[in-house]
PDB file of C-alpha atoms in Angstrom:
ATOM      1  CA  UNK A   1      97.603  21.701  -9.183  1.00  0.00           C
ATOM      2  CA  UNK A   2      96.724  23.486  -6.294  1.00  0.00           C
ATOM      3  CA  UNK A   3      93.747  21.658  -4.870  1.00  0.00           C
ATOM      4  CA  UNK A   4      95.791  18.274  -5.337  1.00  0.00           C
ATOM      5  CA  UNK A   5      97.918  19.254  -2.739  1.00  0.00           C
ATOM      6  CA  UNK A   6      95.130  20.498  -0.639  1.00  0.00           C
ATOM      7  CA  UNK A   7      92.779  17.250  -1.464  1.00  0.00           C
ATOM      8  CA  UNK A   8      96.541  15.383  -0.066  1.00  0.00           C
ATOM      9  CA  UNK A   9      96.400  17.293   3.168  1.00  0.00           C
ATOM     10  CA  UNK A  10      92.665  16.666   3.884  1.00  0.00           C
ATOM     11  CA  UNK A  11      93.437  13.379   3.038  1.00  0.00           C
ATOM     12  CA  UNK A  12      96.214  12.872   5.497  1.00  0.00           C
ATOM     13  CA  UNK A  13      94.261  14.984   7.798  1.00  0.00           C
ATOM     14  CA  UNK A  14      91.291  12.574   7.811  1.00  0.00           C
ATOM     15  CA  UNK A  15      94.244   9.617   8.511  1.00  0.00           C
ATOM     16  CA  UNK A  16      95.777  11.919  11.433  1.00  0.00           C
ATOM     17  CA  UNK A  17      92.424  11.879  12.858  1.00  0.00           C
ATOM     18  CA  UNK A  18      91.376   7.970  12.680  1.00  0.00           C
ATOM     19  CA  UNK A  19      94.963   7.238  14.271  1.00  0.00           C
ATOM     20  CA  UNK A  20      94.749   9.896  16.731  1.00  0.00           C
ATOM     21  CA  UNK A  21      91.034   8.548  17.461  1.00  0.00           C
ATOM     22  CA  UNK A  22      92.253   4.905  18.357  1.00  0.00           C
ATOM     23  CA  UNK A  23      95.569   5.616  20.224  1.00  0.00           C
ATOM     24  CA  UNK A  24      95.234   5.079  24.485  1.00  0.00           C
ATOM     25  CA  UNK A  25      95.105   7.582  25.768  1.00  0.00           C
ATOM     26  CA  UNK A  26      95.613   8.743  29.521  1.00  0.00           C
ATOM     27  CA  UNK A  27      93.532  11.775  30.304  1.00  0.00           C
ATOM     28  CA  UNK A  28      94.304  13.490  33.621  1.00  0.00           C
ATOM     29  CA  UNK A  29      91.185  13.127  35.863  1.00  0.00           C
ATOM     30  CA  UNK A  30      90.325  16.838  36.291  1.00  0.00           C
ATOM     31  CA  UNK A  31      90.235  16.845  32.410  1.00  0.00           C
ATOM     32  CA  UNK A  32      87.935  14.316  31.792  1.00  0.00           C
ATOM     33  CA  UNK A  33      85.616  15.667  35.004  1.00  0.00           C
ATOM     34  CA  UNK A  34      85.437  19.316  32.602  1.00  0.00           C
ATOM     35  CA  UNK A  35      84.987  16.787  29.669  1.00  0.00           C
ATOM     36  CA  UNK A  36      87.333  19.536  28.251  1.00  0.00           C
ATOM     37  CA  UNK A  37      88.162  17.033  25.376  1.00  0.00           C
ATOM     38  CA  UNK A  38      84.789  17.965  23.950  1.00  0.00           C
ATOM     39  CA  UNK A  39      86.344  20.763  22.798  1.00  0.00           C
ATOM     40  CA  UNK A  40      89.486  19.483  21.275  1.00  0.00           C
ATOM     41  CA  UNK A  41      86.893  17.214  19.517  1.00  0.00           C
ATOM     42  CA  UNK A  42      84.900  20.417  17.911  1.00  0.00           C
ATOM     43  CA  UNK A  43      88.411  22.244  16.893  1.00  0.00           C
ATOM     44  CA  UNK A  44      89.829  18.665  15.241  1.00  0.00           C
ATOM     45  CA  UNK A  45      85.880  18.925  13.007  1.00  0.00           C
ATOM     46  CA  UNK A  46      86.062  22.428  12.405  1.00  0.00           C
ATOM     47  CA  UNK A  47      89.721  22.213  11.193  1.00  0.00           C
ATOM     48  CA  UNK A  48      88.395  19.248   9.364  1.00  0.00           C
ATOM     49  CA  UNK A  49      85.614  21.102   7.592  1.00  0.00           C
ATOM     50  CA  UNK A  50      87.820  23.969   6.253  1.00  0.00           C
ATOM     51  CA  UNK A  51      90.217  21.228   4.780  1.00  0.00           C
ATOM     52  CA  UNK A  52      87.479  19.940   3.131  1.00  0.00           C
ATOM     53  CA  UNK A  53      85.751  23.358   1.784  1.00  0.00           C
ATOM     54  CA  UNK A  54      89.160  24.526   0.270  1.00  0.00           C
ATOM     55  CA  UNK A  55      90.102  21.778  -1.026  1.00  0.00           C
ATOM     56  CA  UNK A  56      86.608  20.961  -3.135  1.00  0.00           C
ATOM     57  CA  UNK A  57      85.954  24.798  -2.868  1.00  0.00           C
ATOM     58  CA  UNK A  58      84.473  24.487  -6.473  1.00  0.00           C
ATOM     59  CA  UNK A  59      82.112  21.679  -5.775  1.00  0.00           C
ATOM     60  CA  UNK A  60      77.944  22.014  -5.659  1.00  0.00           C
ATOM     61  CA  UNK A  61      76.760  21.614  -2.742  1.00  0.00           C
ATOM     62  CA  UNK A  62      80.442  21.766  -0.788  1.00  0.00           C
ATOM     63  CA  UNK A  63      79.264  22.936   2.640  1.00  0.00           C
ATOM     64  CA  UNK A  64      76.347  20.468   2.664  1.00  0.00           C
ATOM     65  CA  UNK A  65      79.221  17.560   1.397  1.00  0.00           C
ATOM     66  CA  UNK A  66      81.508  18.909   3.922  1.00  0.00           C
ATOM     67  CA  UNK A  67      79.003  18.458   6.928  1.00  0.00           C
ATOM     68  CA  UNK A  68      77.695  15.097   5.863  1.00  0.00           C
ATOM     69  CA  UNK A  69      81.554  13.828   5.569  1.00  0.00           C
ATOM     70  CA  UNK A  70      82.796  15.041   8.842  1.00  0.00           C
ATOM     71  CA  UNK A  71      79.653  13.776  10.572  1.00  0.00           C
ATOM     72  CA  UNK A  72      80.355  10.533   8.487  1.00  0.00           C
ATOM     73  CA  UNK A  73      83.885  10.074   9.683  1.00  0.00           C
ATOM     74  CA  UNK A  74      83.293  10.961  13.199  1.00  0.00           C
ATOM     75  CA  UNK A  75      80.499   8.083  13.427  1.00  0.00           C
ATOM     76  CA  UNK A  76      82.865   6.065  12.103  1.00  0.00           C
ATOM     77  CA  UNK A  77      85.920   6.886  14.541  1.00  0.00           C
ATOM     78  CA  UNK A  78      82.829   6.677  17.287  1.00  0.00           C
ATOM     79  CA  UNK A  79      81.468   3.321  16.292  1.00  0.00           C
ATOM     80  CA  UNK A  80      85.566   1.802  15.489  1.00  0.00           C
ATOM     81  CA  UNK A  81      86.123   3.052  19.547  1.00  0.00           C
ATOM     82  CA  UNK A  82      83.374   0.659  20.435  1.00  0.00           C
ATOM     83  CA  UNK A  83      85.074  -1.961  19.533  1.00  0.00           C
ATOM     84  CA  UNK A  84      88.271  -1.231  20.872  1.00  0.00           C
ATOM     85  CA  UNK A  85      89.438  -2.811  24.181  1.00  0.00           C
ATOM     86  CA  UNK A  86      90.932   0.898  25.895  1.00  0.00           C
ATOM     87  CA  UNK A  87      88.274   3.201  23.746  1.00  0.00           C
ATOM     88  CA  UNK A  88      84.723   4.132  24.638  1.00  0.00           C
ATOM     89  CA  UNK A  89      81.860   5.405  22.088  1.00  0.00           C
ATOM     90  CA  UNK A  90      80.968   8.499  23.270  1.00  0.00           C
ATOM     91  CA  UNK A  91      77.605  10.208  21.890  1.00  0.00           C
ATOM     92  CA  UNK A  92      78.945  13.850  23.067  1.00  0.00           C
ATOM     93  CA  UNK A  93      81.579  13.197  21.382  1.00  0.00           C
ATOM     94  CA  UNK A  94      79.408  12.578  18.167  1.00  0.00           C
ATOM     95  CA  UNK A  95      77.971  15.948  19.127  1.00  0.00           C
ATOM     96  CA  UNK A  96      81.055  17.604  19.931  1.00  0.00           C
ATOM     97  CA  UNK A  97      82.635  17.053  16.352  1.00  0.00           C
ATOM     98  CA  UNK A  98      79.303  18.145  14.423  1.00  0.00           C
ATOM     99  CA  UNK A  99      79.281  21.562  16.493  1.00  0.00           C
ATOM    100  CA  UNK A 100      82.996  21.801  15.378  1.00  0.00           C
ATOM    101  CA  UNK A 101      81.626  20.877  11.829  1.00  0.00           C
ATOM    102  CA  UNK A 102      78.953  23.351  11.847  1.00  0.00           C
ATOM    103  CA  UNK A 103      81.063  26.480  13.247  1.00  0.00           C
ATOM    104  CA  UNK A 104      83.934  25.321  10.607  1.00  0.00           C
ATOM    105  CA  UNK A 105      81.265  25.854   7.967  1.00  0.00           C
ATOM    106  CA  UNK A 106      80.438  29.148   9.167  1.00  0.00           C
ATOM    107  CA  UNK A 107      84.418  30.329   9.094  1.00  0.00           C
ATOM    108  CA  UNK A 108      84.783  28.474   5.849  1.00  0.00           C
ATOM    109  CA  UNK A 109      81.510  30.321   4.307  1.00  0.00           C
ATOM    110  CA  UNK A 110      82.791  33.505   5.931  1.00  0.00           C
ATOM    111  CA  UNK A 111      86.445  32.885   4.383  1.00  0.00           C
ATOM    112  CA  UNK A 112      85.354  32.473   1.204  1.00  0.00           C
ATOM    113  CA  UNK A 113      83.240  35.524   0.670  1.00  0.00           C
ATOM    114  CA  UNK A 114      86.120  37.470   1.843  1.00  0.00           C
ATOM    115  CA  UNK A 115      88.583  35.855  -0.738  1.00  0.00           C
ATOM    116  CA  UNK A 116      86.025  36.449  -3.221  1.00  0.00           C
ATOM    117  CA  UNK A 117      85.448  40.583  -2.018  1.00  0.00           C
ATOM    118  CA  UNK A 118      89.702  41.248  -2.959  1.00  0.00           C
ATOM    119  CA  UNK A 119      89.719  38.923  -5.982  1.00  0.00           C
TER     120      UNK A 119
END
């Protein structure tokens, strides 16, 4: 019963980020001139990434699945932008979310063999 609820909150998760992804959105211009929402792109994938481990914790393969699904749904969100009037496609921001991917693997990897140390 207990991964149901966490396959529901990756699932509305992955939904928070598509809507979040094709909002406007009015950046202040010192922002954008860091490109400081590189890194709200890599926390939003790493966050994504331990949704996904936990919830299909038991899974073969789970970190490789995890990685090829966040990369998966940020080309999506990427490639839907294009097409939106206000939106850009972005390659950093492609390569923003799969560095937040790949560190969430390493917390998720290091997470796990904790749990698994005081079970």
């Amino acid at each position: 019963m207990e991964t149901f609820y966490r396959k529901k909150i990756l699932f509305i998760y992955s939904l928070f980020l598509v809507i979040v992804s094709v909002l406007p959105v009015s950046e202040p211009q010192e922002l954008e001139y860091l490109n400081a929402d590189k890194a709200v792109h890599a926390l939003f994938y790493l966050v994504f990434v331990l949704l996904y481990v936990f919830a299909f914790a038991r899974s073969r393969f789970i970190y490789i699945k995890s990685f090829v699904c966040a990369f998966s749904l940020g080309l999506f969100i990427e490639t839907l932008q294009y097409f939106i009037p206000y939106r850009s496609f972005d390659i950093l921001d492609i390569a923003a979310n799969s560095l937040g991917a790949a560190f969430g693997l390493l917390v998720a990897y290091k997470l796990l063999k904790q749990s698994r140390r005081f079970k």
